[in-house]
Amino acid sequence: MKFPVAIALACAAVLAFSASAEAETASPYAGWQARDIKALSPEQIADLRDGRGMGLALPAELNGYPGPRHVLDLGADLALSPEQREAFEGLFAEMQAEARRLGDAILRQEAALEQAFRGGAVSEPVLRQDLAALGALQGELRYTHLRYHLAAKALLSPHQVARYNTLRGYGTADGHGGDGHASEGHEGHGKAH
């Protein structure tokens, strides 16, 4: 009777090892085959369509250059004047329009790349050309988000920037945080500037 138990245990060990090995070789991309654009998650697609920041302006945000969206959100705490509020509303509207336009262009380029691979019609020269176009669009989108952080900082006093940094959790009321410059802060890009 001990022999069948030993065989059963050995079989169970082999099955467990086999299942473990299979789990280790499964791709982290398994299940993504059904995506319309395989390279982008539904959240990334929504962010591009809606003109959200997606962390593209973190060098600005974390180094003292506030983002228009977050300045508007913190307007009362920053004691924005009516003129500043109006300027920031215009700035944010412009940024959103540019970001949405570029996001749509990126999505079209990604969809074309997806379709080329799906259809088996990819050649190296065309691939290089398509990726260069996509890279240029992505660079332009990042530039858009970053440049509006530059514009936002120019509309605020050093005290407001320091207060922004404190409210966003980047430093203290004296403005020392991030890179230590008292007149810096930014818009913490998570969703929208």
PDB file of C-alpha atoms in Angstrom, residues 12-186:
ATOM      1  CA  ALA A  12       1.368  15.228  -7.645  1.00  0.00           C
ATOM      2  CA  ALA A  13       4.880  16.686  -7.394  1.00  0.00           C
ATOM      3  CA  VAL A  14       5.378  16.390 -11.160  1.00  0.00           C
ATOM      4  CA  LEU A  15       2.030  18.054 -11.844  1.00  0.00           C
ATOM      5  CA  ALA A  16       2.783  20.864  -9.384  1.00  0.00           C
ATOM      6  CA  PHE A  17       6.195  21.430 -10.946  1.00  0.00           C
ATOM      7  CA  SER A  18       4.680  21.406 -14.425  1.00  0.00           C
ATOM      8  CA  ALA A  19       2.005  23.947 -13.452  1.00  0.00           C
ATOM      9  CA  SER A  20       4.630  26.115 -11.781  1.00  0.00           C
ATOM     10  CA  ALA A  21       6.898  26.011 -14.837  1.00  0.00           C
ATOM     11  CA  GLU A  22       3.963  26.886 -17.096  1.00  0.00           C
ATOM     12  CA  ALA A  23       3.026  29.836 -14.898  1.00  0.00           C
ATOM     13  CA  GLU A  24       6.618  31.085 -14.991  1.00  0.00           C
ATOM     14  CA  THR A  25       6.726  31.019 -18.799  1.00  0.00           C
ATOM     15  CA  ALA A  26       3.379  32.757 -19.322  1.00  0.00           C
ATOM     16  CA  SER A  27       3.876  36.235 -20.740  1.00  0.00           C
ATOM     17  CA  PRO A  28       2.844  39.264 -18.711  1.00  0.00           C
ATOM     18  CA  TYR A  29       1.114  40.328 -21.947  1.00  0.00           C
ATOM     19  CA  ALA A  30      -1.200  37.318 -22.009  1.00  0.00           C
ATOM     20  CA  GLY A  31      -4.745  38.553 -22.486  1.00  0.00           C
ATOM     21  CA  TRP A  32      -3.709  41.729 -24.296  1.00  0.00           C
ATOM     22  CA  GLN A  33      -4.351  40.139 -27.700  1.00  0.00           C
ATOM     23  CA  ALA A  34      -7.904  41.511 -27.698  1.00  0.00           C
ATOM     24  CA  ARG A  35      -6.789  45.139 -27.317  1.00  0.00           C
ATOM     25  CA  ASP A  36      -7.539  47.333 -30.326  1.00  0.00           C
ATOM     26  CA  ILE A  37      -4.120  48.950 -29.953  1.00  0.00           C
ATOM     27  CA  LYS A  38      -2.001  46.332 -28.252  1.00  0.00           C
ATOM     28  CA  ALA A  39       0.688  48.791 -27.112  1.00  0.00           C
ATOM     29  CA  LEU A  40      -1.755  50.947 -25.124  1.00  0.00           C
ATOM     30  CA  SER A  41      -3.973  50.160 -22.160  1.00  0.00           C
ATOM     31  CA  PRO A  42      -7.559  51.451 -22.088  1.00  0.00           C
ATOM     32  CA  GLU A  43      -6.409  53.987 -19.463  1.00  0.00           C
ATOM     33  CA  GLN A  44      -3.596  55.245 -21.695  1.00  0.00           C
ATOM     34  CA  ILE A  45      -6.015  55.611 -24.601  1.00  0.00           C
ATOM     35  CA  ALA A  46      -8.441  57.575 -22.411  1.00  0.00           C
ATOM     36  CA  ASP A  47      -5.597  59.783 -21.121  1.00  0.00           C
ATOM     37  CA  LEU A  48      -4.495  60.588 -24.679  1.00  0.00           C
ATOM     38  CA  ARG A  49      -8.051  61.338 -25.815  1.00  0.00           C
ATOM     39  CA  ASP A  50      -8.740  63.545 -22.787  1.00  0.00           C
ATOM     40  CA  GLY A  51      -5.444  65.452 -22.903  1.00  0.00           C
ATOM     41  CA  ARG A  52      -4.307  64.324 -19.458  1.00  0.00           C
ATOM     42  CA  GLY A  53      -0.704  64.721 -18.375  1.00  0.00           C
ATOM     43  CA  MET A  54       0.227  61.066 -17.760  1.00  0.00           C
ATOM     44  CA  GLY A  55       3.345  62.144 -15.868  1.00  0.00           C
ATOM     45  CA  LEU A  56       4.841  63.777 -18.959  1.00  0.00           C
ATOM     46  CA  ALA A  57       5.612  67.002 -17.102  1.00  0.00           C
ATOM     47  CA  LEU A  58       7.102  65.507 -13.946  1.00  0.00           C
ATOM     48  CA  PRO A  59      10.455  67.263 -14.479  1.00  0.00           C
ATOM     49  CA  ALA A  60       8.544  70.541 -14.256  1.00  0.00           C
ATOM     50  CA  GLU A  61       6.050  69.506 -11.583  1.00  0.00           C
ATOM     51  CA  LEU A  62       8.653  68.237  -9.174  1.00  0.00           C
ATOM     52  CA  ASN A  63      11.054  71.110  -9.740  1.00  0.00           C
ATOM     53  CA  GLY A  64       8.872  74.106  -9.025  1.00  0.00           C
ATOM     54  CA  TYR A  65       6.816  74.670 -12.174  1.00  0.00           C
ATOM     55  CA  PRO A  66       3.103  74.408 -11.345  1.00  0.00           C
ATOM     56  CA  GLY A  67       0.641  72.924 -13.800  1.00  0.00           C
ATOM     57  CA  PRO A  68      -2.399  74.917 -14.925  1.00  0.00           C
ATOM     58  CA  ARG A  69      -5.003  72.316 -13.889  1.00  0.00           C
ATOM     59  CA  HIS A  70      -3.687  71.945 -10.370  1.00  0.00           C
ATOM     60  CA  VAL A  71      -3.299  75.695  -9.945  1.00  0.00           C
ATOM     61  CA  LEU A  72      -6.976  76.066 -10.818  1.00  0.00           C
ATOM     62  CA  ASP A  73      -7.871  73.264  -8.411  1.00  0.00           C
ATOM     63  CA  LEU A  74      -5.917  75.009  -5.637  1.00  0.00           C
ATOM     64  CA  GLY A  75      -6.995  78.518  -6.635  1.00  0.00           C
ATOM     65  CA  ALA A  76      -8.567  79.509  -3.301  1.00  0.00           C
ATOM     66  CA  ASP A  77      -5.621  78.158  -1.301  1.00  0.00           C
ATOM     67  CA  LEU A  78      -3.216  80.022  -3.589  1.00  0.00           C
ATOM     68  CA  ALA A  79      -5.265  83.230  -3.306  1.00  0.00           C
ATOM     69  CA  LEU A  80      -5.449  83.610  -7.074  1.00  0.00           C
ATOM     70  CA  SER A  81      -6.621  87.030  -8.174  1.00  0.00           C
ATOM     71  CA  PRO A  82      -9.562  87.162 -10.599  1.00  0.00           C
ATOM     72  CA  GLU A  83      -7.083  88.071 -13.346  1.00  0.00           C
ATOM     73  CA  GLN A  84      -4.873  85.097 -12.503  1.00  0.00           C
ATOM     74  CA  ARG A  85      -7.850  82.747 -12.448  1.00  0.00           C
ATOM     75  CA  GLU A  86      -8.959  83.995 -15.864  1.00  0.00           C
ATOM     76  CA  ALA A  87      -5.421  83.619 -17.240  1.00  0.00           C
ATOM     77  CA  PHE A  88      -5.153  80.072 -15.870  1.00  0.00           C
ATOM     78  CA  GLU A  89      -8.534  79.089 -17.275  1.00  0.00           C
ATOM     79  CA  GLY A  90      -7.353  80.235 -20.710  1.00  0.00           C
ATOM     80  CA  LEU A  91      -3.995  78.517 -20.280  1.00  0.00           C
ATOM     81  CA  PHE A  92      -5.614  75.248 -19.283  1.00  0.00           C
ATOM     82  CA  ALA A  93      -8.106  75.381 -22.170  1.00  0.00           C
ATOM     83  CA  GLU A  94      -5.273  75.957 -24.665  1.00  0.00           C
ATOM     84  CA  MET A  95      -3.186  73.167 -23.172  1.00  0.00           C
ATOM     85  CA  GLN A  96      -6.103  70.737 -23.254  1.00  0.00           C
ATOM     86  CA  ALA A  97      -6.923  71.540 -26.867  1.00  0.00           C
ATOM     87  CA  GLU A  98      -3.309  71.001 -27.953  1.00  0.00           C
ATOM     88  CA  ALA A  99      -2.913  67.841 -25.874  1.00  0.00           C
ATOM     89  CA  ARG A 100      -6.147  66.343 -27.223  1.00  0.00           C
ATOM     90  CA  ARG A 101      -5.188  67.116 -30.808  1.00  0.00           C
ATOM     91  CA  LEU A 102      -1.783  65.498 -30.331  1.00  0.00           C
ATOM     92  CA  GLY A 103      -3.282  62.583 -28.387  1.00  0.00           C
ATOM     93  CA  ASP A 104      -5.658  61.874 -31.257  1.00  0.00           C
ATOM     94  CA  ALA A 105      -2.762  61.988 -33.725  1.00  0.00           C
ATOM     95  CA  ILE A 106      -0.769  59.565 -31.555  1.00  0.00           C
ATOM     96  CA  LEU A 107      -3.732  57.209 -31.377  1.00  0.00           C
ATOM     97  CA  ARG A 108      -4.119  57.286 -35.178  1.00  0.00           C
ATOM     98  CA  GLN A 109      -0.394  56.566 -35.621  1.00  0.00           C
ATOM     99  CA  GLU A 110      -0.493  53.734 -33.061  1.00  0.00           C
ATOM    100  CA  ALA A 111      -3.575  52.263 -34.774  1.00  0.00           C
ATOM    101  CA  ALA A 112      -1.807  52.374 -38.154  1.00  0.00           C
ATOM    102  CA  LEU A 113       1.229  50.623 -36.656  1.00  0.00           C
ATOM    103  CA  GLU A 114      -1.036  48.013 -35.087  1.00  0.00           C
ATOM    104  CA  GLN A 115      -2.824  47.476 -38.413  1.00  0.00           C
ATOM    105  CA  ALA A 116       0.458  47.110 -40.308  1.00  0.00           C
ATOM    106  CA  PHE A 117       1.611  44.341 -37.976  1.00  0.00           C
ATOM    107  CA  ARG A 118      -1.807  42.726 -37.875  1.00  0.00           C
ATOM    108  CA  GLY A 119      -1.922  42.656 -41.678  1.00  0.00           C
ATOM    109  CA  GLY A 120       1.642  41.396 -42.028  1.00  0.00           C
ATOM    110  CA  ALA A 121       2.543  44.431 -44.148  1.00  0.00           C
ATOM    111  CA  VAL A 122       5.534  45.713 -42.210  1.00  0.00           C
ATOM    112  CA  SER A 123       8.865  46.481 -43.789  1.00  0.00           C
ATOM    113  CA  GLU A 124      11.892  47.841 -41.986  1.00  0.00           C
ATOM    114  CA  PRO A 125      12.076  51.175 -43.874  1.00  0.00           C
ATOM    115  CA  VAL A 126       8.357  51.857 -43.383  1.00  0.00           C
ATOM    116  CA  LEU A 127       8.609  50.822 -39.736  1.00  0.00           C
ATOM    117  CA  ARG A 128      11.461  53.283 -39.166  1.00  0.00           C
ATOM    118  CA  GLN A 129       9.483  56.063 -40.856  1.00  0.00           C
ATOM    119  CA  ASP A 130       6.309  55.313 -38.875  1.00  0.00           C
ATOM    120  CA  LEU A 131       8.173  55.176 -35.566  1.00  0.00           C
ATOM    121  CA  ALA A 132       9.950  58.451 -36.308  1.00  0.00           C
ATOM    122  CA  ALA A 133       6.561  60.084 -36.915  1.00  0.00           C
ATOM    123  CA  LEU A 134       5.163  58.559 -33.724  1.00  0.00           C
ATOM    124  CA  GLY A 135       8.205  59.647 -31.716  1.00  0.00           C
ATOM    125  CA  ALA A 136       7.873  63.198 -33.034  1.00  0.00           C
ATOM    126  CA  LEU A 137       4.216  63.303 -31.953  1.00  0.00           C
ATOM    127  CA  GLN A 138       5.073  61.944 -28.497  1.00  0.00           C
ATOM    128  CA  GLY A 139       7.834  64.528 -28.148  1.00  0.00           C
ATOM    129  CA  GLU A 140       5.460  67.297 -29.191  1.00  0.00           C
ATOM    130  CA  LEU A 141       2.894  66.127 -26.637  1.00  0.00           C
ATOM    131  CA  ARG A 142       5.472  66.178 -23.871  1.00  0.00           C
ATOM    132  CA  TYR A 143       6.690  69.589 -24.990  1.00  0.00           C
ATOM    133  CA  THR A 144       3.097  70.850 -24.841  1.00  0.00           C
ATOM    134  CA  HIS A 145       2.624  69.749 -21.251  1.00  0.00           C
ATOM    135  CA  LEU A 146       6.017  71.063 -20.150  1.00  0.00           C
ATOM    136  CA  ARG A 147       5.708  74.450 -21.822  1.00  0.00           C
ATOM    137  CA  TYR A 148       2.401  75.128 -20.113  1.00  0.00           C
ATOM    138  CA  HIS A 149       4.124  74.528 -16.803  1.00  0.00           C
ATOM    139  CA  LEU A 150       6.632  77.221 -17.754  1.00  0.00           C
ATOM    140  CA  ALA A 151       3.798  79.593 -18.584  1.00  0.00           C
ATOM    141  CA  ALA A 152       1.996  78.765 -15.342  1.00  0.00           C
ATOM    142  CA  LYS A 153       4.994  79.575 -13.183  1.00  0.00           C
ATOM    143  CA  ALA A 154       5.360  82.953 -14.876  1.00  0.00           C
ATOM    144  CA  LEU A 155       1.807  83.856 -13.790  1.00  0.00           C
ATOM    145  CA  LEU A 156       2.406  83.143 -10.099  1.00  0.00           C
ATOM    146  CA  SER A 157       4.323  84.971  -7.399  1.00  0.00           C
ATOM    147  CA  PRO A 158       7.208  83.156  -5.682  1.00  0.00           C
ATOM    148  CA  HIS A 159       5.010  82.924  -2.579  1.00  0.00           C
ATOM    149  CA  GLN A 160       2.214  81.241  -4.583  1.00  0.00           C
ATOM    150  CA  VAL A 161       4.679  78.773  -6.096  1.00  0.00           C
ATOM    151  CA  ALA A 162       6.033  77.949  -2.624  1.00  0.00           C
ATOM    152  CA  ARG A 163       2.473  77.526  -1.346  1.00  0.00           C
ATOM    153  CA  TYR A 164       1.668  75.296  -4.324  1.00  0.00           C
ATOM    154  CA  ASN A 165       4.654  73.089  -3.505  1.00  0.00           C
ATOM    155  CA  THR A 166       3.487  72.780   0.088  1.00  0.00           C
ATOM    156  CA  LEU A 167      -0.098  71.976  -0.881  1.00  0.00           C
ATOM    157  CA  ARG A 168       1.060  69.360  -3.383  1.00  0.00           C
ATOM    158  CA  GLY A 169       3.343  67.781  -0.776  1.00  0.00           C
ATOM    159  CA  TYR A 170       6.646  68.765  -2.392  1.00  0.00           C
ATOM    160  CA  GLY A 171       8.095  70.975   0.302  1.00  0.00           C
ATOM    161  CA  THR A 172       7.469  73.224   3.249  1.00  0.00           C
ATOM    162  CA  ALA A 173       5.798  76.615   3.519  1.00  0.00           C
ATOM    163  CA  ASP A 174       9.179  78.301   2.987  1.00  0.00           C
ATOM    164  CA  GLY A 175       9.288  76.703  -0.449  1.00  0.00           C
ATOM    165  CA  HIS A 176      12.201  74.398   0.225  1.00  0.00           C
ATOM    166  CA  GLY A 177      11.421  71.104  -1.379  1.00  0.00           C
ATOM    167  CA  GLY A 178      11.919  69.354  -4.650  1.00  0.00           C
ATOM    168  CA  ASP A 179      15.169  70.902  -5.846  1.00  0.00           C
ATOM    169  CA  GLY A 180      15.297  73.368  -2.962  1.00  0.00           C
ATOM    170  CA  HIS A 181      14.439  76.491  -4.947  1.00  0.00           C
ATOM    171  CA  ALA A 182      12.055  78.702  -3.021  1.00  0.00           C
ATOM    172  CA  SER A 183      10.252  79.883  -6.130  1.00  0.00           C
ATOM    173  CA  GLU A 184       9.521  76.530  -7.682  1.00  0.00           C
ATOM    174  CA  GLY A 185       6.660  74.043  -7.850  1.00  0.00           C
ATOM    175  CA  HIS A 186       4.511  72.291 -10.462  1.00  0.00           C
TER     176      HIS A 186
END
